[in-house]
mmCIF file of C-alpha atoms in Angstrom:
data_model
loop_
_atom_site.group_PDB
_atom_site.id
_atom_site.type_symbol
_atom_site.label_atom_id
_atom_site.label_comp_id
_atom_site.label_asym_id
_atom_site.label_seq_id
_atom_site.Cartn_x
_atom_site.Cartn_y
_atom_site.Cartn_z
ATOM 1 C CA UNK A 41 121.236 -31.904 162.125
ATOM 2 C CA UNK A 42 119.554 -28.456 163.718
ATOM 3 C CA UNK A 43 118.466 -27.105 160.225
ATOM 4 C CA UNK A 44 116.982 -30.855 159.296
ATOM 5 C CA UNK A 45 115.179 -31.020 162.689
ATOM 6 C CA UNK A 46 113.413 -27.624 162.826
ATOM 7 C CA UNK A 47 112.684 -28.765 158.666
ATOM 8 C CA UNK A 48 110.731 -31.593 159.793
ATOM 9 C CA UNK A 49 113.544 -33.862 157.850
ATOM 10 C CA UNK A 50 113.796 -37.105 159.441
ATOM 11 C CA UNK A 51 117.249 -38.082 160.511
ATOM 12 C CA UNK A 52 118.782 -42.205 160.478
ATOM 13 C CA UNK A 53 121.670 -43.704 162.242
ATOM 14 C CA UNK A 54 123.549 -46.329 160.374
ATOM 15 C CA UNK A 55 126.599 -47.233 162.533
ATOM 16 C CA UNK A 56 128.748 -49.919 161.668
ATOM 17 C CA UNK A 57 129.964 -50.975 164.879
ATOM 18 C CA UNK A 58 129.976 -54.009 167.665
ATOM 19 C CA UNK A 59 129.988 -51.416 169.910
ATOM 20 C CA UNK A 60 126.078 -50.947 170.155
ATOM 21 C CA UNK A 61 125.656 -49.394 174.331
ATOM 22 C CA UNK A 62 128.731 -47.163 174.012
ATOM 23 C CA UNK A 63 127.153 -45.707 170.820
ATOM 24 C CA UNK A 64 123.520 -45.286 171.642
ATOM 25 C CA UNK A 65 125.629 -43.523 174.867
ATOM 26 C CA UNK A 66 127.052 -40.752 173.021
ATOM 27 C CA UNK A 67 124.087 -40.068 170.957
ATOM 28 C CA UNK A 68 122.639 -39.355 174.029
ATOM 29 C CA UNK A 69 126.098 -37.386 174.958
ATOM 30 C CA UNK A 70 126.061 -35.216 171.576
ATOM 31 C CA UNK A 71 124.990 -32.034 171.590
ATOM 32 C CA UNK A 72 123.465 -30.819 168.336
ATOM 33 C CA UNK A 73 122.077 -26.897 170.042
ATOM 34 C CA UNK A 74 122.015 -25.333 173.718
ATOM 35 C CA UNK A 75 118.830 -28.394 174.643
ATOM 36 C CA UNK A 76 119.090 -31.270 172.154
ATOM 37 C CA UNK A 77 121.640 -34.373 171.427
ATOM 38 C CA UNK A 78 121.949 -36.097 168.735
ATOM 39 C CA UNK A 79 118.828 -38.622 170.061
ATOM 40 C CA UNK A 80 117.107 -35.687 170.383
ATOM 41 C CA UNK A 81 117.574 -35.730 166.626
ATOM 42 C CA UNK A 82 116.705 -38.781 165.604
ATOM 43 C CA UNK A 83 113.640 -38.920 168.100
ATOM 44 C CA UNK A 84 111.310 -41.854 166.503
ATOM 45 C CA UNK A 85 113.770 -42.341 163.280
ATOM 46 C CA UNK A 86 115.665 -45.641 163.074
ATOM 47 C CA UNK A 87 118.989 -46.244 164.803
ATOM 48 C CA UNK A 88 120.665 -48.728 163.015
ATOM 49 C CA UNK A 89 123.930 -49.960 164.721
ATOM 50 C CA UNK A 90 125.557 -53.391 164.422
ATOM 51 C CA UNK A 91 128.263 -54.788 163.112
ATOM 52 C CA UNK A 92 128.061 -56.134 159.475
ATOM 53 C CA UNK A 93 127.378 -53.996 155.935
ATOM 54 C CA UNK A 94 125.912 -50.484 155.466
ATOM 55 C CA UNK A 95 123.788 -52.088 152.855
ATOM 56 C CA UNK A 96 121.764 -54.167 155.838
ATOM 57 C CA UNK A 97 121.256 -50.678 157.244
ATOM 58 C CA UNK A 98 119.777 -49.121 154.715
ATOM 59 C CA UNK A 99 117.654 -51.857 153.369
ATOM 60 C CA UNK A 100 116.338 -51.866 157.440
ATOM 61 C CA UNK A 101 115.774 -48.452 157.403
ATOM 62 C CA UNK A 102 113.825 -48.427 154.014
ATOM 63 C CA UNK A 103 111.629 -51.318 155.222
ATOM 64 C CA UNK A 104 110.706 -49.202 158.969
ATOM 65 C CA UNK A 105 110.103 -45.669 156.761
ATOM 66 C CA UNK A 106 109.345 -46.798 153.525
ATOM 67 C CA UNK A 107 111.702 -43.691 152.658
ATOM 68 C CA UNK A 108 112.627 -44.828 149.201
ATOM 69 C CA UNK A 109 116.753 -45.531 148.872
ATOM 70 C CA UNK A 110 117.164 -42.985 146.350
ATOM 71 C CA UNK A 111 115.452 -40.237 148.700
ATOM 72 C CA UNK A 112 118.284 -40.637 150.748
ATOM 73 C CA UNK A 113 121.135 -39.316 151.172
ATOM 74 C CA UNK A 114 124.230 -41.042 153.531
ATOM 75 C CA UNK A 115 127.553 -39.561 154.371
ATOM 76 C CA UNK A 116 130.346 -41.747 155.676
ATOM 77 C CA UNK A 117 134.262 -41.603 156.059
ATOM 78 C CA UNK A 118 134.954 -44.879 155.174
ATOM 79 C CA UNK A 119 135.293 -45.066 150.861
ATOM 80 C CA UNK A 120 134.321 -49.179 150.816
ATOM 81 C CA UNK A 121 130.598 -47.838 152.825
ATOM 82 C CA UNK A 122 130.163 -45.203 150.697
ATOM 83 C CA UNK A 123 130.524 -47.825 147.801
ATOM 84 C CA UNK A 124 128.377 -50.669 148.674
ATOM 85 C CA UNK A 125 125.663 -47.956 149.246
ATOM 86 C CA UNK A 126 126.176 -45.790 146.477
ATOM 87 C CA UNK A 127 124.372 -49.263 144.310
ATOM 88 C CA UNK A 128 121.983 -49.001 146.282
ATOM 89 C CA UNK A 129 120.753 -45.856 145.018
ATOM 90 C CA UNK A 130 121.043 -42.574 148.170
ATOM 91 C CA UNK A 131 122.990 -40.318 147.377
ATOM 92 C CA UNK A 132 126.872 -41.008 148.755
ATOM 93 C CA UNK A 133 128.909 -38.508 150.042
ATOM 94 C CA UNK A 134 132.668 -39.485 151.235
ATOM 95 C CA UNK A 135 134.099 -37.702 153.795
ATOM 96 C CA UNK A 136 137.828 -38.933 154.963
ATOM 97 C CA UNK A 137 138.152 -35.818 156.910
ATOM 98 C CA UNK A 138 134.465 -35.805 158.541
ATOM 99 C CA UNK A 139 131.562 -34.203 159.027
ATOM 100 C CA UNK A 140 131.132 -30.138 158.171
ATOM 101 C CA UNK A 141 129.821 -27.443 157.423
ATOM 102 C CA UNK A 142 131.171 -27.453 154.143
ATOM 103 C CA UNK A 143 130.600 -31.184 153.483
ATOM 104 C CA UNK A 144 127.125 -31.202 154.988
ATOM 105 C CA UNK A 145 125.892 -28.118 152.231
ATOM 106 C CA UNK A 146 128.140 -29.698 149.657
ATOM 107 C CA UNK A 147 125.915 -33.152 149.963
ATOM 108 C CA UNK A 148 122.618 -31.302 150.292
ATOM 109 C CA UNK A 149 123.096 -29.161 146.917
ATOM 110 C CA UNK A 150 124.581 -33.102 145.029
ATOM 111 C CA UNK A 151 121.381 -34.971 146.201
ATOM 112 C CA UNK A 152 118.902 -32.340 145.148
ATOM 113 C CA UNK A 153 120.640 -32.534 141.804
ATOM 114 C CA UNK A 154 120.963 -36.521 141.807
ATOM 115 C CA UNK A 155 117.427 -37.210 143.404
ATOM 116 C CA UNK A 156 115.248 -34.661 140.842
ATOM 117 C CA UNK A 157 117.188 -36.453 138.088
ATOM 118 C CA UNK A 158 116.512 -39.901 139.763
ATOM 119 C CA UNK A 159 112.523 -38.824 140.201
ATOM 120 C CA UNK A 160 112.630 -37.773 136.370
ATOM 121 C CA UNK A 161 114.054 -41.453 134.890
ATOM 122 C CA UNK A 162 111.856 -43.697 133.735
ATOM 123 C CA UNK A 163 112.696 -46.195 136.109
ATOM 124 C CA UNK A 164 111.771 -44.303 138.972
ATOM 125 C CA UNK A 165 108.673 -43.483 136.829
ATOM 126 C CA UNK A 166 107.708 -47.417 136.743
ATOM 127 C CA UNK A 167 108.557 -48.170 140.129
ATOM 128 C CA UNK A 168 107.267 -45.703 142.227
ATOM 129 C CA UNK A 169 104.284 -45.292 140.146
ATOM 130 C CA UNK A 170 100.953 -43.778 141.754
ATOM 131 C CA UNK A 171 97.514 -44.844 140.329
ATOM 132 C CA UNK A 172 95.852 -41.962 137.988
ATOM 133 C CA UNK A 173 93.393 -41.058 140.154
ATOM 134 C CA UNK A 174 95.760 -40.286 143.541
ATOM 135 C CA UNK A 175 97.488 -38.051 140.606
ATOM 136 C CA UNK A 176 96.968 -34.458 141.636
ATOM 137 C CA UNK A 177 96.122 -32.209 138.734
#
């Protein structure tokens, strides 16, 4: 998370729990380095914590940030969440043993490959078409 923050990569939270206050409290307690907590890293990005489907979380994050779903990278330890969200377009990484440095790095590598492939697709080009006068030459 430190590297993402330092590189100005937006980080949002999607948590499926009914213990909203507790989850937010934990975000303020978990340190990512000697000076910053998870809450500090998230900053003003969306924090979607509510019971229900991860699909709803991702739709909320997309609505609030306007970041295309295929541009998002998602890690989760529940197979059902991975299956739901992957149908929406994000790169999804199943991590049943939790997040580790190795899992994170592999996810970044996979996302870079998948995202570049998606961007070259006709569906992406049509959906995110840039008007001709705004294209860089």
